[in-house]
Amino acid sequence: MQTYDVKMPLEQIRNIGIIAHIDAGKTTTTERLLYFTGQIHKMGEVHEGAATTDFMEQERERGITIQSAAVTCFWDFDSKRYRINIIDTPGHVDFTAEVERSLRVLDGAVVIFDGRKGVEPQSETVWRQANKYKVPRICFMNKINLIGGDFDKSFETIKNRLSNKAVAITLPIGRESELYGYIDLVLNKAFSYDSPDSIELKEIPIPDELKGRAEEHRAILIEALVEMDDALMEKYFAGEEITVDELKAALRKGTLESKVFPVLGGDSRTVMSKTILDYITLCLPSPLDVPPVQGDHSKTGNEIERKPDEGEPFSGLVFKIVNDSHIGNLSYFRVYSGTVNSGSYVYNSTKDIRERISRLVLMHADDREEVDTLRAGDIGAIVGLKSSVTGDTLCDEAHPIILEQIVFAEPVVSQAIEPATKSDEEKMSEALNRLVKEDPTFRVESNIETGQTIISGMGELHLEIMVDRMKREFNVVANVGKPQVAYRETVKSVCEQSEGRYVKQSGGKGQYGHCWLKIEPNEKGKGFEFVDAIKGGSIPREYIPAVRKGVEETLKAGVVAGYPVVDIKVTLFDGSYHEVDSSEAAFKVAASMAFKDGCKRANPILLEPIMDVAVEVPQQHMGDVTGSLSSKRGQIQGSEDVGNGITVINALVPLSELFGYTSELRSITSGRGSANIEPSHYSEVPKNVAEEIAGVKGK
């Protein structure tokens, strides 16, 4: 295995992610990239549980990626050596947080598509995430060698559904199992390989039957690329020949600015992976091509930036915590500026604490390579951080900065969990704490009323994996209840005035708190808003935070069925106090009373998570599947014929109706249907269902 080269210039480093819908071939592609760069000498297969980046037992058993894994490889291109840091991410929607946090720290991405299906539901999700973080990307249409593989049709789905800036830069030669090469439209050359196992590409003449198609696609490509440069545009209109070097420069510029998205197609298991490496190196950004990272000064709040330069003060972002059984916490982080040394102290500006870095390591899946220094542009891991978690900024204490945190989706599924034996109780608590630290979308809380421990996550598979990890990694056996839905409550109308008055007189100092609140709905997704409208000192300044706190604590359990209250605006506009008896505690209680009373009078409703469901089914089962979705209070949004006798049905369905749906779908479609389910929004629960939920909750 080649090692870390501390002298490598920043322009020769690429930090990239491999992102896609589940089963498009991300891990297999990563494996081939590692093989052709000489990092591994035997290619592992996902279905055999032997892939380098799928190193968790659960990943090997299920044949899916659960945790993103970081690997490093080296590639020679245009007589320079490049270091490519790759993060292979999961495709399953339950682990979408892994994609989110990886894209936050990466400079570029390779989006993989299944060449038989083109854009799939999760492809759209990862594309939106990449848009959010402004990540330049190239696309690879994989699996064109399989039955039903169709480059043109799949390429059209990218143009129609994701971006009309997509441009083909290679065209496959041969169809399905007879695929044997590709035409490179930038170089205007054709290449072939003798068999899928060949390790060499041979240049061949462009086949006669493809010449017309290649010329047509190359003209479209050149037209898109000359727009990147005025001088090129003039040259093009003057009818002059555009050189290959000029095209390469324009392709790089266009990709970096997300004005074009280059699309390649083929079979990533073949030597074509070398071409993917060439275009990763050519098109995707180095740390120097990315705008300087923005942040706030932790003391003054002023906006500041850090350039990707070793001479700048150190700054980095922790984007992932992994619990390692041998060395404890491993904190993955990206260095944005300056350098950091093992054995030194860094400042966690998010938490205002100092942390010691005992060791620095570079990760190669689950292997570690110890290094003394990491510098701007590097992605590595720290051993020894005690308090830092995902999203925390590490920096130089003399030059503090807080970088933008990573925002994760809210968990939608909950389960009660209890240790199988009394002796597992303490171990379970420790295991859950560690897993919560690792995964920001995994939550644990205690239900005071029932005394139960509740775990929440992004889906049934997510919770199943967590319970399985507790058993294997922490040796804790736990029993889990049926999955529960994370309902929310809000109000629909306005309660202009609600009084909370707490007066208690018992020998000695009494208690006096009195406030008037206005309660109204807030905009969707805006959360809780507190407005202080006190005039004339009817409540002294020092008690106003206590009123807010009283409301915030009461938000945790609403008045319909005891679920958290969201999207609500509370205005404190009047009240009174007693010179001697008033206290923060009294105002907290008064605020709680006023809020509960006001909620009851503001038309409170129950909200439930609605899921975006895309079901892929053979056409003969379409009626049965549509009927099944409708019976689950599903709203059919439409259907689309994707070819090969397969239809995709899109529907919005309440999460509470979807538990066990995968098994039901299998039985309806004789195992041929598959569903992609991801959170869409919260919506009001129908009255009859709400009464049922409130009844169950009240028992």
XYZ file of C-alpha atoms in Angstrom:
699
model
C 0.000 0.000 0.000
C 1.336 3.430 -0.940
C 1.687 5.881 1.894
C 0.952 9.484 2.697
C 3.188 11.922 0.853
C 3.483 15.063 2.951
C 5.197 16.964 0.105
C 2.345 16.618 -2.410
C 1.175 20.066 -3.634
C -2.444 20.943 -2.846
C -3.392 21.199 -6.527
C -2.574 17.472 -6.830
C -5.045 16.390 -4.116
C -8.671 15.373 -4.767
C -11.187 14.851 -1.935
C -14.155 13.098 -3.504
C -17.236 11.096 -2.557
C -18.936 8.235 -4.384
C -22.705 8.810 -4.089
C -25.734 7.024 -5.584
C -29.031 5.174 -5.171
C -28.733 1.832 -3.370
C -27.320 -0.964 -5.560
C -26.020 1.309 -8.359
C -22.483 -0.022 -7.805
C -20.748 2.548 -5.539
C -18.746 0.085 -3.469
C -17.819 -2.052 -6.493
C -16.618 1.078 -8.326
C -14.550 2.163 -5.298
C -13.035 -1.330 -5.159
C -11.994 -1.105 -8.842
C -10.489 2.359 -8.368
C -8.379 0.985 -5.508
C -7.316 -2.003 -7.619
C -6.264 0.002 -10.661
C -4.330 2.493 -8.501
C -2.408 -0.392 -6.907
C -3.834 0.102 -3.403
C -5.203 -3.460 -3.348
C -4.025 -6.467 -5.359
C -7.229 -8.494 -5.421
C -10.694 -7.114 -6.093
C -13.266 -8.032 -3.437
C -16.896 -8.482 -4.426
C -19.777 -6.915 -2.457
C -22.000 -10.014 -2.792
C -19.185 -12.162 -1.372
C -18.769 -9.784 1.581
C -15.177 -9.068 0.582
C -15.220 -5.366 -0.440
C -12.530 -3.191 1.173
C -14.861 -0.356 2.195
C -17.639 -2.645 3.488
C -15.746 -3.774 6.584
C -18.600 -3.931 9.139
C -20.016 -7.416 9.730
C -23.547 -6.153 9.029
C -22.389 -4.688 5.687
C -20.826 -7.960 4.627
C -23.892 -9.990 5.586
C -26.411 -7.695 3.924
C -24.320 -6.653 0.912
C -25.073 -2.953 1.544
C -23.005 -0.007 2.748
C -24.042 1.305 6.180
C -21.160 3.579 7.168
C -19.195 5.824 4.871
C -15.577 4.649 4.616
C -12.501 6.726 3.734
C -9.690 5.377 1.540
C -6.689 6.986 -0.151
C -5.131 6.124 -3.506
C -2.630 7.630 -5.949
C -2.995 8.139 -9.699
C -0.635 9.339 -12.428
C -2.246 11.670 -14.955
C -0.633 14.038 -17.487
C 2.827 13.202 -16.060
C 1.864 14.247 -12.494
C 1.038 12.117 -9.468
C -2.261 12.842 -7.705
C -3.539 11.752 -4.319
C -7.248 10.904 -4.337
C -9.047 10.642 -0.989
C -12.293 8.748 -1.594
C -15.311 8.415 0.689
C -17.664 5.564 -0.278
C -21.136 6.441 1.053
C -24.284 4.361 1.685
C -27.180 4.403 -0.802
C -29.956 3.298 1.555
C -32.213 6.177 2.611
C -31.995 5.158 6.300
C -28.297 6.112 6.254
C -28.673 9.379 4.351
C -26.890 11.220 7.210
C -23.659 9.502 6.126
C -24.000 11.104 2.679
C -24.901 14.480 4.218
C -21.852 14.661 6.455
C -19.503 13.354 3.769
C -20.644 15.923 1.184
C -20.173 18.677 3.774
C -16.398 18.079 3.824
C -15.740 16.872 0.270
C -14.701 19.000 -2.704
C -16.183 16.866 -5.489
C -18.301 13.772 -6.118
C -18.819 10.928 -8.568
C -22.528 10.130 -8.913
C -23.125 6.535 -10.000
C -26.332 5.498 -11.807
C -27.683 2.088 -12.722
C -27.565 2.079 -16.538
C -30.703 -0.063 -16.707
C -32.821 2.378 -14.709
C -31.140 5.797 -14.939
C -32.225 8.260 -12.252
C -33.829 6.506 -9.261
C -35.495 8.125 -6.195
C -32.381 8.107 -4.011
C -30.299 9.434 -6.958
C -32.475 12.563 -6.764
C -31.934 12.808 -2.998
C -28.109 12.632 -3.199
C -28.161 15.075 -6.141
C -30.131 17.571 -4.032
C -27.666 17.088 -1.161
C -24.755 17.771 -3.530
C -26.561 20.909 -4.810
C -27.022 22.079 -1.207
C -23.262 21.928 -0.549
C -22.406 23.197 -4.091
C -20.313 20.103 -4.802
C -19.042 19.801 -8.422
C -19.675 16.300 -9.775
C -19.148 13.913 -12.655
C -21.606 11.108 -13.460
C -20.964 7.486 -14.312
C -23.678 5.375 -15.944
C -22.813 1.919 -14.598
C -24.066 -1.601 -15.448
C -24.576 -0.841 -19.156
C -23.238 -4.361 -19.802
C -26.276 -5.985 -18.120
C -29.549 -6.959 -19.789
C -31.624 -3.792 -20.171
C -28.564 -1.517 -19.928
C -29.193 1.515 -22.130
C -26.843 4.519 -22.044
C -29.002 6.856 -24.170
C -32.207 6.257 -22.262
C -30.520 6.554 -18.851
C -28.611 9.676 -19.958
C -31.942 11.288 -20.910
C -33.272 10.677 -17.355
C -30.328 12.701 -15.971
C -31.038 15.574 -18.383
C -34.772 15.536 -17.699
C -34.833 14.950 -13.950
C -31.576 16.288 -12.537
C -29.911 18.818 -14.819
C -30.001 19.803 -18.470
C -26.329 20.763 -18.040
C -25.374 17.065 -18.230
C -23.083 16.338 -21.226
C -21.894 12.944 -22.471
C -18.086 12.689 -22.638
C -17.958 8.968 -23.486
C -20.218 6.697 -25.540
C -20.263 2.912 -25.067
C -19.203 0.553 -27.873
C -21.333 -2.579 -27.959
C -24.598 -3.336 -26.179
C -25.374 -5.233 -22.961
C -23.165 -8.354 -22.677
C -21.337 -7.400 -25.893
C -20.011 -4.126 -24.447
C -16.293 -4.002 -25.181
C -15.155 -0.381 -25.071
C -16.050 3.289 -25.399
C -15.516 6.405 -27.479
C -13.883 9.304 -25.629
C -15.568 12.406 -27.064
C -13.000 14.816 -25.591
C -10.042 12.995 -27.171
C -12.152 11.929 -30.191
C -10.695 8.432 -29.905
C -12.063 4.945 -29.289
C -10.743 2.381 -26.810
C -11.514 -1.295 -26.273
C -10.657 -4.115 -23.891
C -10.400 -7.839 -24.694
C -12.470 -9.047 -21.736
C -14.006 -7.632 -18.524
C -10.858 -8.808 -16.671
C -8.363 -7.078 -19.010
C -6.140 -4.533 -17.328
C -5.158 -2.682 -20.517
C -7.138 -0.416 -22.851
C -6.289 -0.540 -26.556
C -6.849 2.378 -28.893
C -8.961 1.360 -31.918
C -10.540 3.279 -34.818
C -14.035 4.623 -34.063
C -16.424 1.929 -35.410
C -18.087 3.051 -38.695
C -21.612 2.480 -37.380
C -20.944 4.849 -34.453
C -19.146 7.644 -36.331
C -22.311 9.678 -37.002
C -23.537 9.368 -33.407
C -20.084 10.232 -32.012
C -19.837 13.348 -34.235
C -23.305 14.481 -33.157
C -22.529 14.064 -29.412
C -19.072 15.649 -29.792
C -20.639 18.701 -31.496
C -23.070 19.053 -28.535
C -20.140 18.718 -26.086
C -18.001 21.318 -27.884
C -20.954 23.702 -28.069
C -21.448 23.419 -24.290
C -17.707 23.797 -23.522
C -16.933 26.846 -25.690
C -19.462 28.788 -23.591
C -16.984 28.533 -20.689
C -14.499 30.871 -22.371
C -15.033 33.948 -24.580
C -11.809 33.352 -26.542
C -12.910 29.771 -27.284
C -16.344 31.015 -28.312
C -14.768 33.437 -30.851
C -12.515 30.681 -32.165
C -15.515 28.353 -32.509
C -17.611 30.903 -34.426
C -14.633 31.656 -36.673
C -14.755 27.972 -37.660
C -11.307 27.221 -36.199
C -10.417 23.801 -34.733
C -10.683 23.600 -30.899
C -7.716 21.619 -29.543
C -8.026 18.736 -27.067
C -6.114 20.756 -24.438
C -8.542 23.648 -24.813
C -11.483 21.277 -24.461
C -9.946 19.744 -21.309
C -9.404 23.193 -19.763
C -12.991 24.228 -20.599
C -14.362 20.918 -19.240
C -12.507 21.434 -15.952
C -13.687 25.042 -15.656
C -17.307 24.116 -16.448
C -17.354 21.209 -13.977
C -15.775 23.262 -11.170
C -18.429 25.956 -11.633
C -21.220 23.322 -11.897
C -22.059 24.674 -15.348
C -21.589 21.225 -16.870
C -21.907 17.718 -15.442
C -19.771 15.293 -17.501
C -21.369 11.842 -17.985
C -19.409 8.644 -18.689
C -20.950 5.225 -19.264
C -19.861 1.610 -19.142
C -19.057 -1.156 -16.689
C -17.042 0.049 -13.701
C -15.756 -3.475 -13.065
C -13.617 -3.245 -16.200
C -10.472 -1.337 -17.042
C -12.769 1.640 -17.776
C -12.209 2.526 -14.103
C -8.872 3.958 -15.279
C -10.839 6.432 -17.426
C -12.994 7.352 -14.400
C -9.737 8.079 -12.501
C -8.497 10.258 -15.378
C -11.695 12.323 -15.365
C -11.789 12.554 -11.541
C -8.309 14.054 -11.764
C -9.121 16.284 -14.739
C -12.575 17.573 -13.757
C -12.955 17.556 -9.974
C -11.549 20.285 -7.721
C -8.425 20.344 -5.609
C -8.715 22.088 -2.197
C -7.364 25.219 -3.951
C -10.292 25.289 -6.414
C -12.892 25.501 -3.664
C -13.825 28.928 -2.213
C -12.199 29.669 1.182
C -14.247 28.209 4.032
C -16.530 30.728 5.789
C -17.136 30.873 9.533
C -17.866 33.174 12.476
C -15.395 34.460 15.028
C -16.363 32.607 18.216
C -15.882 35.699 20.405
C -17.055 38.622 18.245
C -19.474 36.807 15.884
C -17.882 38.568 12.874
C -17.783 36.600 9.636
C -14.283 35.428 8.714
C -12.765 33.058 6.176
C -9.863 30.636 6.075
C -7.923 29.906 2.894
C -6.676 26.360 2.143
C -3.120 27.311 3.019
C -0.598 25.882 5.471
C 0.385 29.428 6.476
C -3.150 30.200 7.741
C -4.217 29.455 11.366
C -5.409 25.863 11.808
C -9.126 25.129 11.335
C -10.928 21.822 10.809
C -14.389 20.264 11.063
C -15.227 16.984 12.791
C -17.698 15.198 10.501
C -17.911 11.695 11.922
C -17.223 9.803 15.158
C -16.496 6.072 15.109
C -16.155 3.908 18.167
C -13.150 1.618 17.695
C -12.927 -1.350 20.063
C -9.107 -1.149 20.182
C -8.382 2.558 20.538
C -11.669 4.169 21.623
C -13.079 7.196 19.794
C -11.868 7.965 16.279
C -12.888 11.466 15.165
C -12.840 11.899 11.371
C -12.104 15.491 10.385
C -11.274 17.692 7.415
C -8.423 20.195 7.712
C -9.480 23.423 5.992
C -6.462 25.606 6.808
C -3.082 25.475 8.539
C -1.523 22.301 9.951
C -2.117 20.138 13.010
C 0.390 17.897 14.795
C -0.059 14.791 16.907
C 0.583 15.396 20.607
C -0.639 19.011 20.346
C -3.679 20.762 21.822
C -6.486 22.218 19.717
C -9.394 24.456 20.626
C -12.968 23.235 20.122
C -14.615 26.609 19.429
C -18.121 25.103 19.279
C -17.890 23.919 22.888
C -15.265 26.421 24.142
C -12.886 23.699 25.407
C -9.338 22.534 24.706
C -8.763 19.002 23.449
C -5.539 17.006 23.190
C -4.690 15.183 19.980
C -2.893 12.051 21.100
C -2.477 10.565 17.598
C -3.280 11.445 13.990
C -4.134 8.733 11.480
C -5.047 8.388 7.830
C -7.824 5.883 7.245
C -7.800 3.128 4.668
C -11.257 1.617 5.356
C -10.605 -0.070 8.739
C -6.788 0.074 8.465
C -4.969 3.022 9.981
C -1.728 4.714 9.003
C -0.210 6.881 11.710
C 1.168 10.298 10.684
C 2.758 13.178 12.583
C 1.083 16.047 10.731
C -2.038 16.727 8.713
C -2.411 19.902 6.718
C -4.905 21.987 4.726
C -6.849 19.790 2.319
C -6.314 16.542 4.254
C -9.021 14.236 5.575
C -7.880 12.128 8.509
C -8.857 10.984 11.973
C -7.858 11.950 15.503
C -7.410 9.516 18.362
C -8.036 10.893 21.819
C -10.717 13.605 21.561
C -12.978 13.357 24.601
C -15.831 15.832 24.052
C -15.884 16.742 20.347
C -18.818 15.456 18.292
C -20.010 15.613 14.672
C -20.217 19.214 13.448
C -17.745 20.661 15.973
C -15.037 23.054 14.784
C -11.418 22.516 15.870
C -9.066 25.482 15.503
C -6.114 27.464 16.763
C -7.072 29.008 20.130
C -5.396 32.314 19.243
C -7.493 32.569 16.045
C -10.912 31.099 16.903
C -13.485 30.368 14.193
C -16.787 28.447 14.185
C -17.531 26.745 10.864
C -21.079 26.077 9.699
C -22.494 23.010 11.421
C -24.041 20.045 9.616
C -27.837 19.936 9.765
C -29.390 16.456 9.824
C -32.943 15.290 9.211
C -35.118 14.551 12.233
C -35.650 10.851 13.143
C -39.087 9.531 12.149
C -39.284 6.075 13.757
C -39.089 5.173 17.455
C -38.948 1.922 19.417
C -38.959 1.074 23.090
C -35.839 -0.853 24.101
C -34.949 -2.676 27.304
C -32.026 -4.865 28.380
C -32.706 -8.615 28.243
C -31.233 -9.065 31.737
C -30.607 -6.835 34.745
C -26.837 -7.205 34.248
C -27.143 -5.698 30.746
C -28.698 -2.490 32.087
C -25.522 -0.498 32.668
C -23.841 -1.888 29.551
C -26.875 -0.911 27.452
C -26.775 2.650 28.716
C -23.070 2.972 27.823
C -23.580 1.340 24.400
C -26.466 3.694 23.551
C -24.425 6.737 24.607
C -21.605 5.719 22.287
C -23.919 5.052 19.353
C -25.640 8.434 19.852
C -22.236 10.129 19.742
C -21.471 8.367 16.447
C -24.776 8.939 14.676
C -26.540 12.343 14.807
C -29.792 10.837 13.454
C -29.963 8.254 16.258
C -31.624 9.567 19.445
C -32.196 8.056 22.872
C -34.563 9.428 25.495
C -36.376 8.232 28.573
C -40.142 8.415 28.765
C -40.793 9.701 32.286
C -44.417 8.513 32.306
C -43.734 4.909 31.278
C -40.137 4.593 32.475
C -39.196 3.193 29.052
C -36.044 3.946 27.061
C -37.008 5.082 23.549
C -34.628 4.903 20.586
C -35.381 6.903 17.421
C -33.895 6.740 13.933
C -34.433 7.223 10.208
C -36.195 3.921 9.515
C -36.757 0.326 10.557
C -33.454 -0.852 9.041
C -31.558 1.933 10.825
C -32.894 0.842 14.252
C -32.396 -2.841 13.425
C -28.707 -2.189 12.602
C -28.235 -0.196 15.832
C -29.670 -2.995 17.987
C -27.521 -5.512 16.095
C -24.401 -3.378 16.681
C -25.155 -3.233 20.421
C -25.180 -7.013 20.485
C -21.969 -7.497 18.466
C -19.804 -4.553 19.456
C -20.894 -4.056 23.062
C -22.159 -7.518 23.919
C -25.541 -6.170 25.017
C -28.669 -8.190 24.344
C -31.783 -6.017 24.194
C -35.487 -6.544 23.588
C -37.242 -4.019 21.364
C -40.898 -3.102 21.076
C -42.833 -2.450 17.894
C -41.692 0.627 15.949
C -43.555 3.813 16.874
C -44.119 6.925 14.801
C -42.591 10.266 15.828
C -45.825 12.304 15.855
C -45.787 16.061 16.472
C -48.415 18.564 17.590
C -49.160 22.139 16.581
C -52.037 24.643 16.631
C -54.229 25.793 13.735
C -55.788 28.994 15.077
C -54.839 31.899 17.331
C -55.492 32.188 21.066
C -55.254 35.964 21.602
C -54.825 35.775 25.371
C -54.121 32.988 27.805
C -53.455 33.664 31.468
C -51.083 31.745 33.706
C -51.228 32.652 37.365
C -49.230 30.817 40.012
C -49.745 32.055 43.578
C -48.743 29.998 46.571
C -48.782 31.236 50.142
C -47.274 29.087 52.841
C -45.672 30.422 56.013
C -42.710 32.605 55.121
C -41.857 33.620 51.549
C -44.584 32.750 49.027
C -44.533 32.163 45.281
C -45.968 34.624 42.745
C -45.802 34.437 38.953
C -48.356 35.856 36.515
C -48.194 36.170 32.726
C -50.383 36.616 29.647
C -49.443 34.804 26.415
C -50.677 34.987 22.840
C -50.379 31.645 21.026
C -50.497 31.289 17.238
C -49.314 28.942 14.470
C -45.848 29.612 13.018
C -44.756 29.046 9.423
C -44.227 25.407 8.458
C -40.744 24.248 9.416
C -39.952 27.439 11.369
C -40.156 25.743 14.755
C -40.717 27.565 18.048
C -40.554 31.369 18.182
C -40.765 33.408 21.381
C -41.584 37.128 21.235
C -41.041 39.430 24.212
C -43.654 42.222 23.901
C -43.580 43.399 27.542
C -43.902 47.162 27.878
C -43.747 49.349 30.957
C -42.024 46.721 33.099
C -45.169 44.729 34.002
C -42.768 41.758 34.290
C -39.153 42.602 35.248
C -36.463 41.744 32.653
C -34.865 39.043 34.852
C -38.055 36.910 34.824
C -38.622 36.904 31.045
C -36.062 34.095 30.349
C -37.903 32.014 33.006
C -41.193 32.508 31.106
C -39.505 31.374 27.899
C -38.006 28.356 29.681
C -41.393 27.422 31.130
C -42.894 27.444 27.624
C -39.964 25.522 26.111
C -40.212 22.764 28.714
C -43.966 22.451 28.149
C -43.422 22.190 24.365
C -42.023 18.680 24.924
C -45.485 17.266 25.630
C -48.495 18.691 23.800
C -52.150 18.710 24.818
C -53.575 16.334 22.163
C -51.591 13.169 22.879
C -48.472 14.301 24.717
C -46.210 14.636 21.641
C -43.730 17.516 21.117
C -45.247 20.784 19.848
C -43.682 22.347 16.727
C -44.119 25.436 14.509
C -45.700 27.648 17.148
C -45.260 31.335 17.989
C -45.684 32.496 21.579
C -45.844 36.201 22.483
C -45.493 37.342 26.097
C -47.404 40.638 26.246
C -48.436 41.252 29.859
C -48.308 40.021 33.443
C -47.631 41.155 36.978
C -45.163 40.452 39.768
C -44.756 40.716 43.522
C -41.795 42.613 45.009
C -41.030 39.843 47.515
C -42.727 36.613 46.407
C -41.915 36.564 42.668
C -39.203 34.129 41.544
C -37.960 32.499 38.355
C -39.518 29.195 39.409
C -42.948 30.832 39.905
C -42.842 32.462 36.460
C -41.795 29.153 34.887
C -44.867 27.437 36.354
C -47.147 30.346 35.362
C -45.844 30.225 31.756
C -46.413 26.475 31.612
C -50.018 26.894 32.814
C -50.720 29.707 30.320
C -49.212 27.759 27.433
C -51.194 24.572 28.116
C -54.436 26.502 28.474
C -53.771 28.576 25.332
C -52.899 25.501 23.256
C -56.202 23.848 24.167
C -58.041 26.944 22.889
C -55.982 27.380 19.686
C -57.382 24.337 17.884
C -54.509 21.881 18.580
C -53.873 19.152 15.995
C -51.705 16.070 15.651
C -49.134 15.910 12.823
C -47.689 12.733 11.331
C -44.648 12.116 9.117
C -45.601 11.548 5.480
C -43.200 9.477 3.388
C -42.345 9.812 -0.263
C -42.740 6.269 -1.592
C -41.476 5.148 -5.004
C -42.424 1.554 -5.783
C -40.817 -0.232 -8.715
C -43.085 -3.045 -9.931
C -43.693 -5.237 -12.971
C -46.683 -3.800 -14.883
C -48.898 -6.839 -14.248
C -48.823 -6.085 -10.482
C -49.495 -2.355 -10.820
C -53.206 -2.534 -9.904
C -52.567 -4.603 -6.754
C -49.772 -2.293 -5.578
C -51.804 0.881 -6.252
C -54.742 -0.616 -4.326
C -52.463 -1.561 -1.430
C -51.021 1.987 -1.240
C -54.502 3.562 -1.369
C -55.655 1.316 1.483
C -52.812 2.793 3.567
C -54.189 6.336 3.245
C -51.697 6.822 0.402
C -52.099 9.565 -2.207
C -50.919 8.316 -5.595
C -48.870 11.092 -7.224
C -48.442 9.392 -10.569
C -46.630 6.538 -12.304
C -43.926 6.261 -14.929
C -42.998 3.498 -17.316
C -39.218 2.999 -17.053
C -39.004 0.248 -19.680
C -38.463 -3.520 -19.541
C -42.038 -3.974 -18.314
C -41.323 -2.043 -15.109
C -43.403 0.865 -13.746
C -42.502 3.240 -10.911
C -45.489 4.335 -8.802
C -44.980 7.498 -6.739
C -47.144 8.062 -3.670
C -47.264 10.006 -0.405
C -48.104 7.646 2.459
C -48.221 8.181 6.258
C -45.303 6.434 7.963
C -47.640 4.765 10.487
C -49.146 2.701 7.641
C -45.800 1.548 6.236
C -44.360 -0.727 8.922
C -43.688 -4.108 7.374
C -44.568 -2.779 3.919
C -41.442 -4.252 2.286
C -42.566 -7.794 3.201
C -46.112 -7.070 2.019
C -44.809 -5.734 -1.304
C -42.704 -8.843 -1.813
C -45.720 -11.101 -1.366
C -47.930 -8.978 -3.711
C -45.286 -8.967 -6.466
C -43.807 -12.466 -5.939
C -40.575 -10.868 -4.765
C -40.145 -8.690 -7.871
C -41.174 -5.300 -6.435
C -38.955 -2.891 -4.511
C -39.758 0.317 -2.636
C -37.726 3.409 -1.843
C -39.172 5.237 1.179
C -37.907 8.594 2.394
C -39.292 11.369 4.625
C -41.254 14.076 2.800
C -43.060 16.337 5.317
C -45.384 16.433 8.345
C -49.115 16.642 7.728
C -52.298 16.823 9.830
C -53.645 13.488 11.038
C -57.321 12.838 10.096
C -59.637 13.370 13.077
C -60.683 9.720 13.506
C -57.053 8.529 13.437
C -55.970 11.305 15.833
C -58.638 10.245 18.340
C -57.409 6.661 18.121
C -53.766 7.719 18.695
C -54.736 9.985 21.619
C -56.754 7.082 23.086
C -53.815 4.640 22.855
C -51.405 7.237 24.255
C -53.763 8.005 27.120
C -53.995 4.389 28.308
